Amino acid sequence: MTLSDRPLLRANLTFEVVDDLVGAHARGRLTGQPHTLYAATEVCPLIELMFEATNGRAGPLLETSWLDHMTQTDLRSALLSQQNIWLDGPRRGGFMRTTFNPLVEDDDLQRNRFLMAARSAAEGAGLDKRTAQCLAAALREMESNIHEHSGRSASGILAFQSRPNIFEFVAADSGVGVLATLREAEEFSDLTDHGLAMHAALQENVSRHGRNSGHGGGFRDLFLGLAHLNADLRFRSGDHALLISGPQPELKTARLAQKTPFQGFLAAVRCQPMVPSSATRH
């Protein structure tokens, strides 16, 4: 058996894999035949992969030969189409492009349909009703942030997916990014680090309007909703990722890591009900 005849290895598409694929593509090294096929079983890494070199709706890696094309073909086909909102048959997963104007009343029908499906899917994953409502509200706030701050609101997307005991959701855009947005405020005009900009932007009452301006509450519902859950959070903007993991996730436990540059902003969350033994940190 020659090397080319050997069966390809198979693995799940994780954020670590996304980092590798995006980095290789950015350096022009994602060439030749793949040696591993990655199954996009989770929606958050898939959406981040889609934003590499995006044209405003989808980037080339959504169709890369490194992906196992048998996994979530309906979702990926919808992402490649002109659809602005899509829900799967059982309504356990879906996405909505941020092309619906928050100021147009008729657009609320589509938005509410999507958010109600996300809330129901969160409950189906085992989250209690109040938590599911908080996370749906967080998604709505993330959509508002894209319209208000990205400078390229039509490029944004919200997506969610539910499985037993796991709920994940993501909001992303290919706009100006967090650093450029914060630098519009005089007090942040000297900020030059994408990681520190993300850490600042996730704090309550921090926005491009400055601290304590009445703005900057977009992530309040997110952290309230996650207060009694195990969760993995990943934020991307510029050349950094901000990562938070564990029970009762809080910003004070965040870790920063340098990555291949991401154009815009991404917030991805994977959460599950907390088992009794994990309720207290050690």
XYZ file of C-alpha atoms in Angstrom:
282
model
C 0.000 0.000 0.000
C 1.361 3.399 -0.990
C 1.063 6.487 1.189
C -1.712 7.863 -1.052
C -3.708 4.626 -0.678
C -3.798 4.718 3.107
C -7.143 5.624 4.671
C -7.275 9.150 6.026
C -7.259 9.729 9.756
C -10.468 11.181 11.187
C -10.915 13.583 14.093
C -13.271 16.289 15.350
C -12.906 19.907 14.299
C -11.839 21.670 17.499
C -10.668 25.221 18.059
C -7.095 23.907 18.244
C -7.546 22.417 14.782
C -9.096 25.671 13.555
C -6.021 27.536 14.797
C -3.783 25.180 12.813
C -5.859 25.263 9.606
C -6.317 29.045 9.665
C -2.629 29.607 10.384
C -1.572 27.307 7.557
C -4.016 28.947 5.137
C -2.854 32.447 6.072
C 0.751 31.419 5.325
C -0.236 29.748 2.029
C 0.684 26.305 3.345
C -2.707 24.589 3.297
C -1.949 22.866 0.023
C -1.861 19.308 -1.228
C -3.971 16.405 -0.092
C -5.130 16.280 3.537
C -3.852 13.540 5.820
C -6.760 13.970 8.272
C -10.459 14.637 7.773
C -12.067 16.778 10.453
C -15.731 16.362 11.339
C -17.463 19.637 12.198
C -19.684 18.175 14.898
C -19.683 21.440 16.911
C -20.960 24.656 15.396
C -18.650 27.205 17.087
C -15.342 26.005 15.581
C -17.043 25.689 12.191
C -18.210 29.302 12.264
C -14.746 30.539 13.225
C -13.229 28.495 10.398
C -15.762 30.018 8.003
C -14.532 33.528 8.828
C -10.996 32.927 7.565
C -10.553 35.171 4.499
C -14.318 35.717 4.410
C -16.009 37.532 1.563
C -18.564 38.858 4.023
C -20.621 35.665 4.163
C -18.282 32.665 3.935
C -14.573 32.055 3.578
C -12.817 29.375 1.498
C -12.172 27.033 4.441
C -15.885 26.260 4.757
C -15.300 24.045 1.707
C -11.762 22.892 2.423
C -10.891 19.289 1.635
C -9.689 18.944 5.235
C -13.307 18.849 6.411
C -15.267 15.604 6.510
C -18.001 16.482 4.055
C -20.411 13.929 5.498
C -20.875 15.873 8.736
C -23.582 18.556 8.996
C -23.925 18.865 5.239
C -27.315 20.576 5.605
C -25.857 23.289 7.848
C -22.872 23.902 5.603
C -25.039 24.008 2.488
C -27.243 26.604 4.153
C -24.195 28.659 5.191
C -23.017 28.670 1.574
C -26.440 29.687 0.283
C -28.082 33.108 0.231
C -30.306 32.218 3.198
C -30.232 34.741 6.015
C -31.962 32.495 8.541
C -31.977 28.702 8.786
C -33.166 26.176 11.379
C -32.762 22.432 11.159
C -35.789 20.132 11.210
C -35.859 19.467 14.980
C -34.900 23.130 15.636
C -31.884 22.021 17.657
C -29.562 24.163 15.584
C -29.559 27.083 13.220
C -28.120 30.429 12.253
C -29.250 33.961 11.515
C -27.316 36.515 9.506
C -27.332 40.001 10.988
C -29.071 41.436 7.943
C -32.298 42.060 9.858
C -32.503 45.674 10.980
C -33.122 45.977 14.756
C -35.022 49.216 14.087
C -37.480 47.657 11.595
C -40.506 46.131 13.300
C -41.197 43.604 10.537
C -37.705 42.140 10.975
C -38.540 41.272 14.584
C -40.662 38.347 13.387
C -37.617 36.591 11.942
C -35.378 37.559 14.868
C -37.870 36.377 17.474
C -38.393 33.119 15.625
C -34.664 32.463 15.772
C -34.234 33.492 19.409
C -37.222 31.407 20.521
C -35.717 28.387 18.774
C -32.377 29.037 20.518
C -34.082 29.301 23.921
C -36.043 26.093 23.335
C -32.878 24.295 22.191
C -31.063 25.401 25.353
C -33.862 23.977 27.474
C -33.685 20.793 25.400
C -30.008 20.518 26.346
C -30.982 20.419 30.014
C -30.624 24.082 30.969
C -33.329 25.518 33.190
C -35.832 27.966 31.726
C -34.378 31.088 33.368
C -30.849 30.259 32.181
C -32.111 29.552 28.663
C -33.858 32.945 28.632
C -30.645 34.683 29.762
C -28.621 33.057 27.008
C -31.206 33.941 24.356
C -31.083 37.522 25.649
C -27.278 37.385 25.400
C -27.579 36.366 21.748
C -29.859 39.305 21.092
C -27.407 41.689 22.768
C -24.560 40.242 20.692
C -26.589 40.961 17.565
C -27.118 44.540 18.744
C -23.370 44.881 19.366
C -22.652 43.832 15.775
C -25.047 46.465 14.416
C -23.745 49.181 16.736
C -19.997 48.558 16.796
C -18.721 46.372 13.942
C -18.879 48.906 11.125
C -19.854 46.010 8.862
C -23.092 44.723 10.327
C -24.209 42.744 7.273
C -21.173 40.445 7.717
C -22.365 39.117 11.080
C -23.933 35.831 12.052
C -25.454 34.192 15.124
C -25.590 30.402 15.409
C -26.531 27.800 18.009
C -26.598 24.038 18.426
C -28.038 21.772 21.098
C -27.224 18.218 22.120
C -28.063 16.342 25.322
C -26.370 18.266 28.180
C -24.507 20.610 25.798
C -25.595 23.950 24.368
C -23.301 26.059 22.218
C -23.748 29.382 20.493
C -21.620 31.905 18.655
C -21.798 35.458 17.345
C -19.237 36.743 14.856
C -18.627 39.479 12.323
C -15.816 40.590 10.027
C -15.942 44.246 10.977
C -13.354 46.617 12.399
C -12.664 44.584 15.547
C -12.671 45.403 19.236
C -9.444 47.423 19.366
C -10.492 49.881 16.659
C -13.924 50.231 18.248
C -12.615 50.995 21.749
C -10.034 53.438 20.432
C -12.906 55.720 19.399
C -13.164 56.635 23.090
C -10.529 59.153 24.187
C -9.635 57.143 27.300
C -8.748 54.123 25.128
C -7.087 56.018 22.273
C -3.598 54.848 23.305
C -4.602 51.172 23.495
C -2.616 49.063 21.009
C -3.095 45.460 22.191
C -5.988 43.373 20.823
C -6.011 41.050 23.843
C -6.199 43.872 26.370
C -8.899 45.516 24.257
C -11.040 42.380 24.432
C -10.511 42.080 28.169
C -11.628 45.694 28.601
C -14.641 45.353 26.280
C -15.999 42.376 28.226
C -16.171 44.444 31.393
C -19.492 45.997 32.273
C -19.989 49.670 31.326
C -17.025 49.690 28.914
C -17.649 50.649 25.288
C -16.474 52.959 22.512
C -18.485 55.660 24.281
C -16.162 55.384 27.283
C -16.642 53.992 30.778
C -19.894 54.606 32.648
C -21.532 56.213 29.614
C -24.656 54.069 29.925
C -23.373 51.727 27.237
C -21.288 48.570 27.481
C -23.782 46.145 29.031
C -23.814 43.734 26.109
C -22.238 40.818 27.957
C -24.141 41.158 31.231
C -26.784 38.596 30.210
C -24.073 36.234 29.010
C -22.242 36.036 32.332
C -25.523 35.943 34.273
C -26.702 33.019 32.177
C -23.450 31.135 32.703
C -23.268 31.763 36.461
C -24.419 28.238 37.357
C -22.992 26.309 34.422
C -19.787 24.692 33.272
C -18.658 26.631 30.220
C -15.887 27.220 27.738
C -15.779 30.713 26.275
C -13.627 31.877 23.398
C -13.408 35.437 22.151
C -11.396 36.402 19.056
C -10.355 39.733 17.659
C -7.156 40.808 16.000
C -4.159 38.647 16.875
C -5.490 37.339 20.206
C -7.930 34.917 21.746
C -9.389 35.412 25.206
C -10.327 32.106 26.854
C -12.381 31.333 29.955
C -13.159 27.785 31.102
C -14.682 26.021 34.046
C -17.625 26.209 36.432
C -19.154 29.631 37.066
C -16.947 31.331 34.423
C -15.779 34.850 35.243
C -13.647 37.391 33.433
C -11.058 37.391 36.241
C -10.056 33.832 35.224
C -9.511 34.772 31.558
C -6.365 33.726 29.680
C -4.965 35.528 26.652
C -3.250 33.725 23.787
C -1.722 35.071 20.586
C -3.235 33.686 17.386
C -3.382 34.204 13.647
C -5.226 37.525 13.149
C -9.026 37.424 13.082
C -10.760 40.222 11.194
C -13.671 41.402 13.318
C -14.956 39.878 16.535
C -16.145 36.434 17.571
C -17.728 35.253 20.821
C -18.221 31.488 21.171
C -19.726 29.639 24.132
C -20.079 25.952 24.923
C -21.918 25.218 28.164
C -23.544 22.414 30.095
C -25.390 21.974 33.398
C -23.087 21.807 36.387
C -22.816 18.480 38.185
C -22.830 18.751 41.996
C -19.154 17.872 42.387
C -18.092 20.821 40.179
C -20.117 23.475 41.950
C -17.160 24.688 43.974
C -13.762 25.632 42.635
C -10.681 24.038 44.206
